[in-house]
C-alpha positions as a printed Julia matrix, in Angstrom:
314×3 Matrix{Float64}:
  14.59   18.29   35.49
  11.22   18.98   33.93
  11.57   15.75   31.71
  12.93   13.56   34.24
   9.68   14.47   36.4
   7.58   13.57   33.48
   9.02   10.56   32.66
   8.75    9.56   36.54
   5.04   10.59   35.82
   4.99    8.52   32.68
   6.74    5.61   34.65
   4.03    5.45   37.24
   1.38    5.9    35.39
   2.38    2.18   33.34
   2.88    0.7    37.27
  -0.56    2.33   37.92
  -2.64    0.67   35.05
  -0.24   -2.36   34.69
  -3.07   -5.01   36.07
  -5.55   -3.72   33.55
  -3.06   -3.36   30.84
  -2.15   -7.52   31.49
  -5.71   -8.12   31.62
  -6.18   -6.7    28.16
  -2.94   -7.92   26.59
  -4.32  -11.65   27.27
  -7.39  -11.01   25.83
  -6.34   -9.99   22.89
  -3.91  -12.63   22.64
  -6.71  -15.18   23.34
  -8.91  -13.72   20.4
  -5.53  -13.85   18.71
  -5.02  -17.46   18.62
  -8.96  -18.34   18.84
  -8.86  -16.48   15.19
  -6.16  -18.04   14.08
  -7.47  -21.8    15.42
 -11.06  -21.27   13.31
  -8.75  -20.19   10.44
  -7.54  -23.67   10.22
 -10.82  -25.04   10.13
 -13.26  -22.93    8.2
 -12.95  -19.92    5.11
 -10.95  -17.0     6.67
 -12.93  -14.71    4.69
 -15.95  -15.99    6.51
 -14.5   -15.01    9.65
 -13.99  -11.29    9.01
 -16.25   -8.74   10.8
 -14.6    -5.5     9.81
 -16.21   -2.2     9.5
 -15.88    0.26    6.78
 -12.45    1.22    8.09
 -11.66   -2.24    8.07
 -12.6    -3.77    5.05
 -10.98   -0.64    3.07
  -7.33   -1.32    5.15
  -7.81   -5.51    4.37
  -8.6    -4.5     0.53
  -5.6    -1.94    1.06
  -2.94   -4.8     1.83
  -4.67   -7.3    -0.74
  -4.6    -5.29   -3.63
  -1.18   -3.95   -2.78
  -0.01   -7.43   -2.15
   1.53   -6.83    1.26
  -0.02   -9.47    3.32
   3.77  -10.7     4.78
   4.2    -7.29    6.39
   0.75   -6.84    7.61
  -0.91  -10.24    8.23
  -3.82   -9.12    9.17
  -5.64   -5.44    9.51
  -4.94   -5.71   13.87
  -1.69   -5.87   12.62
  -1.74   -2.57   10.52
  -3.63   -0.83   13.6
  -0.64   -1.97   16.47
   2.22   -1.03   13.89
   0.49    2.3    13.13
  -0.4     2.92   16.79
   3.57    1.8    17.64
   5.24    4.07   14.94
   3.53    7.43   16.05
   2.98    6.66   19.8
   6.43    5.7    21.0
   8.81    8.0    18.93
   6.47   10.9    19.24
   6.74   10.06   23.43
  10.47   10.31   22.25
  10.83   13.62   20.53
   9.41   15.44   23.31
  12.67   14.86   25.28
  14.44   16.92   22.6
  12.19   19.01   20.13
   8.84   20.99   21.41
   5.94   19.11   21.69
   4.36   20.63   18.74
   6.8    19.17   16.49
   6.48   16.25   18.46
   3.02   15.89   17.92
   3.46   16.44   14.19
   5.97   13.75   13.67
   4.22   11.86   15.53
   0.62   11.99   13.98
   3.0    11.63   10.58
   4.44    8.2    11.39
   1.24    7.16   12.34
  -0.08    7.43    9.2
   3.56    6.8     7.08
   2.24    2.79    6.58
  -1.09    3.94    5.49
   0.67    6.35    2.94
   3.24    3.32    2.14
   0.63    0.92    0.86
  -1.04    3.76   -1.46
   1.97    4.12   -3.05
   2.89    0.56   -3.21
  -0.97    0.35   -4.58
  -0.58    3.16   -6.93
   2.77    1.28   -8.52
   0.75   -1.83   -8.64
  -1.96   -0.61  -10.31
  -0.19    1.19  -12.9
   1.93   -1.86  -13.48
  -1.33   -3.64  -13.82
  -3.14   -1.54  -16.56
  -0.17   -1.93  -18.41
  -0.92   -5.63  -18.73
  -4.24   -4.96  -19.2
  -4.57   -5.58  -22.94
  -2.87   -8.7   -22.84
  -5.1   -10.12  -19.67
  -8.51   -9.29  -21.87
  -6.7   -10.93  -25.39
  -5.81  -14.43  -23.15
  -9.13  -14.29  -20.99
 -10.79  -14.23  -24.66
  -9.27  -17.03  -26.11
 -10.04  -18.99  -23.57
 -13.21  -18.27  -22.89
 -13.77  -19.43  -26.18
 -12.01  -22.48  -25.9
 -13.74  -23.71  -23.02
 -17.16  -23.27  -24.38
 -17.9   -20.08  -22.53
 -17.07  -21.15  -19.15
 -16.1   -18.08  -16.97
 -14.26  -19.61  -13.99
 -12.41  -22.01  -15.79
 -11.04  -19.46  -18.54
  -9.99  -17.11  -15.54
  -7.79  -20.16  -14.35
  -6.43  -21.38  -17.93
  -5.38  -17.37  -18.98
  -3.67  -17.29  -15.36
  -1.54  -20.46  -15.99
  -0.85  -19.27  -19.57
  -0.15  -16.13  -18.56
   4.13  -15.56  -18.52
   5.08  -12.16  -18.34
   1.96  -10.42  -16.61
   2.92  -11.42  -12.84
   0.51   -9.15  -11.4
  -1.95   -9.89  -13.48
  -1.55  -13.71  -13.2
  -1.92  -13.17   -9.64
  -5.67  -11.62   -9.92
  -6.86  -14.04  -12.37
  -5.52  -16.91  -10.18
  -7.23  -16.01   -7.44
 -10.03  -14.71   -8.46
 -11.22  -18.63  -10.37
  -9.8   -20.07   -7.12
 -12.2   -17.9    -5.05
 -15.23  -18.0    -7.93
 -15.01  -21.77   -7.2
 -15.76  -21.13   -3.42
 -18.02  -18.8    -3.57
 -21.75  -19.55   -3.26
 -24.09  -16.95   -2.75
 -24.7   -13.41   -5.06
 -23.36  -11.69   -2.21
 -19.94  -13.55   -2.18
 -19.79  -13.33   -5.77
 -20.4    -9.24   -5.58
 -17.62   -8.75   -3.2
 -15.09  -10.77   -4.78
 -15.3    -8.74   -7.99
 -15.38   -5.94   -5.41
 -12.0    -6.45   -4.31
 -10.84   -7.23   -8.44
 -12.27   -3.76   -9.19
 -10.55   -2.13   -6.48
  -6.94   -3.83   -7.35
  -7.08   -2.11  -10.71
  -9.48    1.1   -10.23
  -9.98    1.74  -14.06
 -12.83    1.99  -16.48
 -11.61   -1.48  -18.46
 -10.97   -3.17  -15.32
 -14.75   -2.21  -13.71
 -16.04   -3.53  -16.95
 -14.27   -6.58  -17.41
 -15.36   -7.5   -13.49
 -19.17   -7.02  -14.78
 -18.64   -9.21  -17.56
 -17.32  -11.65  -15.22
 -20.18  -10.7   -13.29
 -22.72  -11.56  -15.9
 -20.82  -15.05  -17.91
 -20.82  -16.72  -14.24
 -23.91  -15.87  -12.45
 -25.85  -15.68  -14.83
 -24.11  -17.73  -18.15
 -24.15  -14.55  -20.47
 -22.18  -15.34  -23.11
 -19.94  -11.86  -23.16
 -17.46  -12.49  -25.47
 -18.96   -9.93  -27.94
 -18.55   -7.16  -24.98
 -15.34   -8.4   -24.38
 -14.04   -7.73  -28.31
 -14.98   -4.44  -27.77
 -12.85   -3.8   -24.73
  -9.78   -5.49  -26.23
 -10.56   -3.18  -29.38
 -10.84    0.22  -26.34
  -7.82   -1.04  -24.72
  -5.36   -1.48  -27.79
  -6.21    2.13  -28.96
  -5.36    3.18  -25.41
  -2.46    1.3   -25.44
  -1.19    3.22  -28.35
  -2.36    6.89  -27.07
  -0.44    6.02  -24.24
   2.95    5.16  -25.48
   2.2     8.19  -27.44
   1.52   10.74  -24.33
   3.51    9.43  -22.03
   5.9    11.94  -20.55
   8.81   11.3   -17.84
   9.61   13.56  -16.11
  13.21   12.96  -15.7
  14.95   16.18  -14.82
  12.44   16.39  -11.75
  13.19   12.74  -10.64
  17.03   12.92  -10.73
  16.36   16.38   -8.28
  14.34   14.2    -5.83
  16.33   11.72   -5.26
  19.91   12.78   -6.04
  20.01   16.58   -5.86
  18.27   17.28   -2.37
  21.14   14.39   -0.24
  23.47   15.64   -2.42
  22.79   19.73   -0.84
  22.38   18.13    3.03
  26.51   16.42    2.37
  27.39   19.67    0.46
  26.3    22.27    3.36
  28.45   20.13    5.85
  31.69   20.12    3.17
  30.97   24.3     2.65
  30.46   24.85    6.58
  33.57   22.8     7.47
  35.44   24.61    4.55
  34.54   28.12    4.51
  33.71   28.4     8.26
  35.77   26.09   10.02
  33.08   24.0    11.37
  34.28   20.18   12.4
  32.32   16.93   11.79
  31.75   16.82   15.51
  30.9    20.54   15.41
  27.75   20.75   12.27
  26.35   17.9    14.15
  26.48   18.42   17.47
  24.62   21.8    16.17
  22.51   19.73   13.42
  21.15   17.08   15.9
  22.09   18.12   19.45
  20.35   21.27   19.64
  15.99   21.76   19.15
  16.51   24.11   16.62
  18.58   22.42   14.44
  16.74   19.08   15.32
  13.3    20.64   14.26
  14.97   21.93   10.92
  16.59   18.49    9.65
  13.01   16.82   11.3
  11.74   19.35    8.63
  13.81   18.95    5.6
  13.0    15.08    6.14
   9.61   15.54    6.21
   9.56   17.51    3.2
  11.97   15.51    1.18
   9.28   12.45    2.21
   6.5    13.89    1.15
   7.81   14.91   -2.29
   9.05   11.77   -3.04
   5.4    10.15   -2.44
   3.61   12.85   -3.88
   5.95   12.43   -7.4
   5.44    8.82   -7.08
   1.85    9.25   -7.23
   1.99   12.02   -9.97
   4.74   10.84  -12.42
   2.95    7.08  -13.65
  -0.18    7.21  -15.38
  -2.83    4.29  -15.65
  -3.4     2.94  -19.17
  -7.05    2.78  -19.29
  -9.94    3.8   -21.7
């Protein structure tokens, strides 16, 4: 009866505000489309005004390369906001709402923790190419007497098996082109830094840095890092170390203990199908434990996916 009054509570509070909630929604549908409107007429980068918060989620989805999921960072911020307000609202009907609150302040931040892992994978994938990206951006350089922007664009057309990294370049001459001011220039290389986050990558940006704002010719400096990278290439196929045994008990061995509990409850103490879960998932207890176990088996598989690739870098 208690949760029947408070969702009658709930209820009237949405009839209460409802006026100023419509209000809102069409203002930010009008800033919506006005956004989208300049978009079509001017550089959408020009139109960004994002804070600190902001401009580290929009570098988030760039350098993970998410942008058809979340189109822009609003976007993120209503699909965050969604995913831990409404089924947190929904697991106080069944589980206490300290477990509630948990779950939900954990699916509030399960996208942001999504695109660090997809950006973690990314990156690694993209210091494994690194060697190759800094061989091609030399050649060319040479062959086109030095010029930055238009090497960036000739390795990213020659470039075949280094997807990732054919991405960058290609977008990075596209947006060199653009680009007029010091400023501009600073915070593309910004965002090229942050899509690798390694030494070699932070130093090939300030050679790019130097060859088109300034015409250094850096293809001295960039011997040396091809030189760097190779030998880390070869420490690293040296070192590296899967761990295996620990992957195969992430994923396989902790589903394979949930389905073996249910065959050693229904055949050691006569528990039915209808029975372990009507127990598992109709009671709070048993809802809080399998919320639990979830949570857990989440978080481990993140935290090995962070642990068990290492960046080749120098």
């Amino acid at each position: 009866m208690n949760k029947v009054f408070y969702l009658l509570f709930l209820a009237g509070i949405m009839i209460e505000t409802s006026p100023s909630s419509y209000w809102a929604w069409c203002a930010c549908r009008t800033r919506f489309f006005m956004r989208r409107n300049l978009g079509k007429f001017g550089d959408e980068k020009a139109l960004r005004t994002y804070g600190k918060a902001g401009t580290h989620i929009y570098m988030l989805i760039q350098a993970a390369e998410a942008e058809k999921y979340f189109t822009s960072v609003e976007r993120f911020y209503l699909i965050s906001m969604l995913l831990g307000l409404v089924p947190g609202l929904l697991f106080t009907l069944v589980v206490s709402w300290q477990t509630a609150c948990l779950w939900g302040c954990f699916l509030f931040a399960l996208p942001y923790l999504a695109l660090q892992a997809q950006l973690h994978e990314k990156r690694v994938r993209r210091s494994r190419e690194g060697d190759v990206l800094v061989q091609e951006l030399l050649n060319y350089y040479q062959i086109c007497d030095y010029n930055m922007t238009e090497a960036l664009e000739k390795t990213a057309l020659a470039l075949k098996e280094e997807p990732l990294g054919k991405r960058l370049f290609l977008q990075l001459a596209k947006d060199l082109q653009n680009a007029v001011t010091k400023k501009e220039v600073e915070d593309l290389l910004a965002e090229f830094r942050y899509a690798f986050d390694t030494v070699w990558g932070n130093v090939l940006a300030s050679n790019i840095l130097f060859s088109h704002l300034y015409g250094v010719r850096v293809d001295g400096a960039l011997k040396d890092l091809l030189h760097c990278m190779v030998q880390s290439r070869k420490a690293v196929e040296y070192s590296r170390r899967e761990n295996h045994e620990a992957r195969i008990m992430l994923v396989w061995l902790t589903p394979i203990s949930f389905l073996l509990s249910i065959f050693f409850a229904c055949r050691f103490f006569g528990f039915t199908l209808k029975k372990f879960f009507s127990y598992q998932l109709g009671t709070a207890l048993g809802l809080q434990w399998f919320f639990t176990m979830l949570f857990c088996y989440v978080v481990s598989l993140l935290v090995h996916g962070f642990l068990a690739k290492e960046k080749m870098d120098i």
